[in-house]
Amino acid sequence: MSTATIRPVQIAPSILNADWTRLADQISEAEAAGVDWITLDVMDGNFVPPITFGAQMASAVRALTDLPIEAHLMVEHPEDHIEDFIAAGVNCVTIHIETTRHPHRLLQRIADAGVEAGVTLNPGTPMSELDAVVPICDRIQIMSVNPGWGGQQFIPESLDRIKQARTMLDACGRERAHVAVDGGVNESTIAAIVKAGADWLVAGSAVYNDRESVADAVARLRRALPSD
């Protein structure tokens, strides 16, 4: 795919950066602002140092919105948790290639359950690790920061990895599959990210912050998108 080809962009705010004391309001504000998805960053304190939440949070968020929900499992042994999140009502489960010896099997399990199957990899993981699973995944998610904390700076080398991901999907007939990016997405980086081939963007502190309303933040991101 030429980097000049711009696909419709979907924005998925991560509630990791939301004010959890007003979670219902924060999700409602994002929905009113026109976001496309809600992302749940699930961390277990092992694969990444922080601990966040489990499938109960997915159930709570599902009760608050009709938007599709992604569960991004930054956990060891994701096979132990997939069904719980699907039962909680998420629309996509994304696993890390680094966390399982059987990524093909897990992605097939997710797809067989009727939800989107996503695979992601950390900045230091070779893209070749994805070769065997690209034909069955609904999205490749590029971590453009080292996972664990919101508000980090975008790693510039991620742009080449985004281009590689799009090429890998197109080469095996997965043109409709998404290239997602998680980390450092903001008004300064979003245009280059999209021009590189991404069309599904996780935004945390760029949406939920103390500087502006959620509506203003989402509008700022949309304005920064490339027009062609």
CSV table of C-alpha atoms in Angstrom, one decimal, residues 104-209:
chain,number,residue,atom,x,y,z
A,104,HIS,CA,-2.2,-18.8,16.3
A,105,ARG,CA,-4.4,-21.0,18.5
A,106,LEU,CA,-5.4,-18.1,20.7
A,107,LEU,CA,-6.3,-15.8,17.8
A,108,GLN,CA,-8.4,-18.6,16.2
A,109,ARG,CA,-10.2,-19.1,19.6
A,110,ILE,CA,-11.0,-15.4,19.7
A,111,ALA,CA,-12.2,-15.3,16.1
A,112,ASP,CA,-14.3,-18.5,16.6
A,113,ALA,CA,-16.1,-16.7,19.5
A,114,GLY,CA,-17.3,-14.1,17.0
A,115,VAL,CA,-15.2,-11.1,18.1
A,116,GLU,CA,-12.3,-9.4,16.4
A,117,ALA,CA,-8.9,-11.0,17.0
A,118,GLY,CA,-6.0,-8.6,17.4
A,119,VAL,CA,-2.3,-9.2,17.9
A,120,THR,CA,0.2,-6.6,19.1
A,121,LEU,CA,3.9,-6.5,19.7
A,122,ASN,CA,6.3,-4.4,21.7
A,123,PRO,CA,8.8,-2.0,20.1
A,124,GLY,CA,11.7,-4.4,20.6
A,125,THR,CA,9.9,-7.4,19.1
A,126,PRO,CA,10.8,-8.2,15.4
A,127,MET,CA,7.9,-7.9,13.0
A,128,SER,CA,8.8,-11.3,11.7
A,129,GLU,CA,7.2,-12.8,14.8
A,130,LEU,CA,3.8,-12.0,13.2
A,131,ASP,CA,4.4,-14.0,10.0
A,132,ALA,CA,2.4,-17.1,11.0
A,133,VAL,CA,-0.6,-15.2,12.4
A,134,VAL,CA,-1.2,-12.3,9.9
A,135,PRO,CA,-3.6,-14.4,7.8
A,136,ILE,CA,-6.0,-14.9,10.6
A,137,CYS,CA,-5.9,-11.6,12.6
A,138,ASP,CA,-8.3,-8.7,12.2
A,139,ARG,CA,-5.7,-6.2,13.3
A,140,ILE,CA,-2.1,-5.8,13.9
A,141,GLN,CA,-1.5,-3.3,16.7
A,142,ILE,CA,1.9,-1.6,16.8
A,143,MET,CA,3.0,-0.6,20.3
A,144,SER,CA,4.7,2.8,19.7
A,145,VAL,CA,5.8,3.1,23.3
A,146,ASN,CA,6.9,0.4,25.8
A,147,PRO,CA,3.7,-0.7,27.4
A,148,GLY,CA,2.6,-0.1,31.0
A,149,TRP,CA,2.1,3.7,31.4
A,150,GLY,CA,0.1,6.4,29.6
A,151,GLY,CA,1.6,9.7,28.5
A,152,GLN,CA,4.8,8.4,27.0
A,153,GLN,CA,6.5,9.8,23.9
A,154,PHE,CA,5.9,8.2,20.5
A,155,ILE,CA,8.9,6.1,19.3
A,156,PRO,CA,9.7,7.5,15.8
A,157,GLU,CA,10.9,4.2,14.5
A,158,SER,CA,7.3,2.9,14.9
A,159,LEU,CA,6.4,4.6,11.6
A,160,ASP,CA,8.4,2.0,9.7
A,161,ARG,CA,6.8,-0.8,11.7
A,162,ILE,CA,3.3,0.6,10.8
A,163,LYS,CA,4.2,0.5,7.1
A,164,GLN,CA,5.5,-3.0,7.5
A,165,ALA,CA,2.2,-4.1,9.2
A,166,ARG,CA,0.1,-2.7,6.4
A,167,THR,CA,2.2,-4.4,3.8
A,168,MET,CA,2.0,-7.7,5.6
A,169,LEU,CA,-1.8,-7.6,5.8
A,170,ASP,CA,-2.2,-6.5,2.2
A,171,ALA,CA,0.2,-9.2,0.9
A,172,CYS,CA,-1.9,-12.0,2.4
A,173,GLY,CA,-5.3,-10.6,1.3
A,174,ARG,CA,-6.2,-8.9,4.6
A,175,GLU,CA,-6.8,-5.5,3.1
A,176,ARG,CA,-9.8,-4.9,5.4
A,177,ALA,CA,-7.9,-5.7,8.5
A,178,HIS,CA,-6.7,-2.8,10.6
A,179,VAL,CA,-3.3,-1.5,11.5
A,180,ALA,CA,-3.7,-0.1,15.0
A,181,VAL,CA,-1.3,2.1,16.9
A,182,ASP,CA,-1.1,2.4,20.7
A,183,GLY,CA,1.1,4.9,22.4
A,184,GLY,CA,2.1,8.5,21.9
A,185,VAL,CA,-0.9,9.3,19.6
A,186,ASN,CA,-1.6,13.0,19.8
A,187,GLU,CA,-2.1,16.0,17.6
A,188,SER,CA,1.6,16.2,16.8
A,189,THR,CA,2.0,12.6,15.7
A,190,ILE,CA,-1.4,11.5,14.4
A,191,ALA,CA,-0.8,12.7,10.8
A,192,ALA,CA,2.4,10.9,10.3
A,193,ILE,CA,0.9,7.8,11.9
A,194,VAL,CA,-2.0,7.7,9.5
A,195,LYS,CA,0.1,8.5,6.5
A,196,ALA,CA,2.3,5.5,7.4
A,197,GLY,CA,-0.8,3.2,7.1
A,198,ALA,CA,-2.6,3.1,10.4
A,199,ASP,CA,-6.3,3.4,10.6
A,200,TRP,CA,-7.2,2.5,14.2
A,201,LEU,CA,-5.7,4.7,16.9
A,202,VAL,CA,-5.6,4.3,20.7
A,203,ALA,CA,-5.4,7.7,22.4
A,204,GLY,CA,-5.1,8.0,26.2
A,205,SER,CA,-3.8,11.2,27.6
A,206,ALA,CA,-4.6,13.0,24.3
A,207,VAL,CA,-8.3,12.5,25.1
A,208,TYR,CA,-8.4,12.3,28.9
A,209,ASN,CA,-6.4,15.2,30.4
